[in-house]
């Protein structure tokens, strides 16, 4: 059953990522809107620290005179941004196909045992647990979660 669930999630993630590639070909394509959606999808699949999500956030259509003057006459700013975005999403799909579904990001950062313990706790128990932690451990935990 667990393997079946992993395969199901794998196919869902691949479908979700593939839709982002399809959106690149829409006639009313808007790069900023696409970047928002693609970044959200990558962060859902791979976590908020995913390098591809950061690269997509940095995509821009460069109409500067330097780019247009220094490049060959085939330079198409929108197509270049779409191609970069497509390649980033394709690399994410390939990663899921080869390595499978990424493990839960919180579990990876916190450790499986700690994450399981937290899932079993009520909000009140979690609050008590964190209140009892020493400040340096809380700081280290927050740094892990936000890095």
Short mmCIF file of C-alpha atoms in Angstrom, two decimals:
data_model
loop_
_atom_site.label_atom_id
_atom_site.label_comp_id
_atom_site.label_asym_id
_atom_site.label_seq_id
_atom_site.Cartn_x
_atom_site.Cartn_y
_atom_site.Cartn_z
CA UNK A 1 0.00 0.00 0.00
CA UNK A 2 2.79 2.43 0.90
CA UNK A 3 4.54 1.83 -2.43
CA UNK A 4 1.26 2.40 -4.27
CA UNK A 5 0.78 5.70 -2.41
CA UNK A 6 4.31 6.78 -3.37
CA UNK A 7 3.68 5.97 -7.03
CA UNK A 8 0.36 7.83 -6.92
CA UNK A 9 2.02 10.93 -5.43
CA UNK A 10 4.84 10.65 -7.95
CA UNK A 11 2.37 10.71 -10.87
CA UNK A 12 0.45 13.60 -9.29
CA UNK A 13 3.61 15.66 -8.84
CA UNK A 14 4.68 14.95 -12.42
CA UNK A 15 1.22 16.00 -13.68
CA UNK A 16 1.33 19.17 -11.59
CA UNK A 17 4.78 20.09 -12.89
CA UNK A 18 3.83 19.20 -16.49
CA UNK A 19 0.91 21.64 -16.32
CA UNK A 20 3.39 24.41 -15.64
CA UNK A 21 5.17 23.60 -18.90
CA UNK A 22 1.84 23.59 -20.77
CA UNK A 23 1.07 27.07 -19.42
CA UNK A 24 4.15 28.41 -21.18
CA UNK A 25 2.38 27.90 -24.53
CA UNK A 26 -0.85 29.71 -23.66
CA UNK A 27 -1.63 32.58 -26.03
CA UNK A 28 -2.17 35.05 -23.19
CA UNK A 29 1.07 34.07 -21.41
CA UNK A 30 2.17 36.41 -18.63
CA UNK A 31 5.64 35.73 -17.25
CA UNK A 32 5.03 37.25 -13.82
CA UNK A 33 1.83 35.27 -13.29
CA UNK A 34 3.50 32.07 -14.50
CA UNK A 35 6.48 32.60 -12.20
CA UNK A 36 4.16 32.88 -9.21
CA UNK A 37 2.41 29.60 -10.02
CA UNK A 38 5.55 27.70 -11.00
CA UNK A 39 7.37 28.81 -7.86
CA UNK A 40 4.45 27.72 -5.68
CA UNK A 41 4.37 24.30 -7.35
CA UNK A 42 8.12 23.74 -7.00
CA UNK A 43 8.03 24.79 -3.37
CA UNK A 44 5.12 22.44 -2.69
CA UNK A 45 6.99 19.52 -4.23
CA UNK A 46 10.56 20.25 -3.09
CA UNK A 47 10.22 22.72 -0.21
CA UNK A 48 10.63 26.47 0.08
CA UNK A 49 14.41 26.36 -0.30
CA UNK A 50 14.32 24.75 -3.78
CA UNK A 51 16.99 26.30 -6.01
CA UNK A 52 14.83 26.00 -9.14
CA UNK A 53 12.07 28.04 -7.50
CA UNK A 54 14.59 30.78 -6.77
CA UNK A 55 15.85 30.68 -10.37
CA UNK A 56 12.31 30.98 -11.70
CA UNK A 57 11.68 33.97 -9.43
CA UNK A 58 14.69 35.63 -11.08
CA UNK A 59 13.50 35.13 -14.66
CA UNK A 60 12.86 38.34 -16.50
CA UNK A 61 12.29 39.55 -20.00
CA UNK A 62 15.36 41.58 -20.84
CA UNK A 63 14.60 44.32 -23.34
CA UNK A 64 17.68 46.34 -22.46
CA UNK A 65 19.48 47.92 -25.35
CA UNK A 66 22.64 46.00 -24.41
CA UNK A 67 20.93 42.64 -24.75
CA UNK A 68 19.26 43.53 -28.01
CA UNK A 69 22.38 45.13 -29.50
CA UNK A 70 24.87 42.48 -28.39
CA UNK A 71 22.82 39.44 -29.29
CA UNK A 72 22.13 38.05 -32.72
CA UNK A 73 18.98 39.03 -34.57
CA UNK A 74 17.25 35.82 -33.43
CA UNK A 75 17.09 36.99 -29.82
CA UNK A 76 13.53 36.79 -28.54
CA UNK A 77 13.31 37.89 -24.89
CA UNK A 78 9.99 36.18 -24.09
CA UNK A 79 11.01 32.92 -25.74
CA UNK A 80 14.31 32.93 -23.84
CA UNK A 81 12.50 33.30 -20.49
CA UNK A 82 10.03 30.56 -21.47
CA UNK A 83 12.85 28.21 -22.48
CA UNK A 84 14.68 28.72 -19.18
CA UNK A 85 11.47 28.17 -17.24
CA UNK A 86 10.66 25.06 -19.22
CA UNK A 87 14.11 23.56 -18.61
CA UNK A 88 13.87 24.23 -14.88
CA UNK A 89 10.49 22.50 -14.65
CA UNK A 90 11.70 19.60 -16.83
CA UNK A 91 14.63 19.07 -14.47
CA UNK A 92 12.16 18.90 -11.57
CA UNK A 93 10.08 16.29 -13.43
CA UNK A 94 13.20 14.24 -14.16
CA UNK A 95 14.18 14.38 -10.50
CA UNK A 96 10.78 13.05 -9.42
CA UNK A 97 10.90 10.35 -12.12
CA UNK A 98 14.37 9.18 -11.12
CA UNK A 99 14.39 9.67 -7.34
CA UNK A 100 10.69 9.48 -6.60
CA UNK A 101 8.60 11.65 -4.34
CA UNK A 102 10.69 13.90 -2.11
CA UNK A 103 10.24 13.13 1.56
CA UNK A 104 8.35 15.63 3.64
CA UNK A 105 10.58 18.70 3.98
CA UNK A 106 9.80 19.15 7.67
CA UNK A 107 10.65 15.52 8.32
CA UNK A 108 13.92 15.92 6.45
CA UNK A 109 14.86 19.02 8.43
CA UNK A 110 13.63 17.98 11.87
CA UNK A 111 14.31 14.27 11.78
CA UNK A 112 11.70 11.56 11.35
CA UNK A 113 11.23 10.79 15.05
CA UNK A 114 10.78 14.42 16.09
CA UNK A 115 8.38 15.10 13.20
CA UNK A 116 6.29 12.04 14.12
CA UNK A 117 6.17 13.13 17.76
CA UNK A 118 4.96 16.58 16.72
CA UNK A 119 2.24 15.12 14.52
CA UNK A 120 0.87 13.13 17.44
CA UNK A 121 0.75 16.13 19.78
CA UNK A 122 -2.21 18.40 20.30
CA UNK A 123 -1.60 22.13 19.84
CA UNK A 124 -1.53 22.51 23.63
CA UNK A 125 1.08 19.74 23.96
CA UNK A 126 3.18 21.31 21.20
CA UNK A 127 3.09 24.68 22.96
CA UNK A 128 4.19 23.10 26.24
CA UNK A 129 6.95 21.15 24.47
CA UNK A 130 8.38 24.26 22.81
CA UNK A 131 8.07 26.35 25.97
CA UNK A 132 10.24 23.80 27.76
CA UNK A 133 12.96 23.89 25.11
CA UNK A 134 16.09 25.90 25.76
CA UNK A 135 16.45 29.10 23.76
CA UNK A 136 19.50 27.92 21.80
CA UNK A 137 17.66 24.76 20.69
CA UNK A 138 14.64 26.81 19.61
CA UNK A 139 16.87 29.19 17.65
CA UNK A 140 18.64 26.26 15.94
CA UNK A 141 15.27 24.71 15.06
CA UNK A 142 13.97 27.97 13.57
CA UNK A 143 17.14 28.46 11.56
CA UNK A 144 16.76 24.94 10.13
CA UNK A 145 13.13 25.56 9.20
CA UNK A 146 13.79 28.90 7.54
CA UNK A 147 17.03 28.11 5.70
#
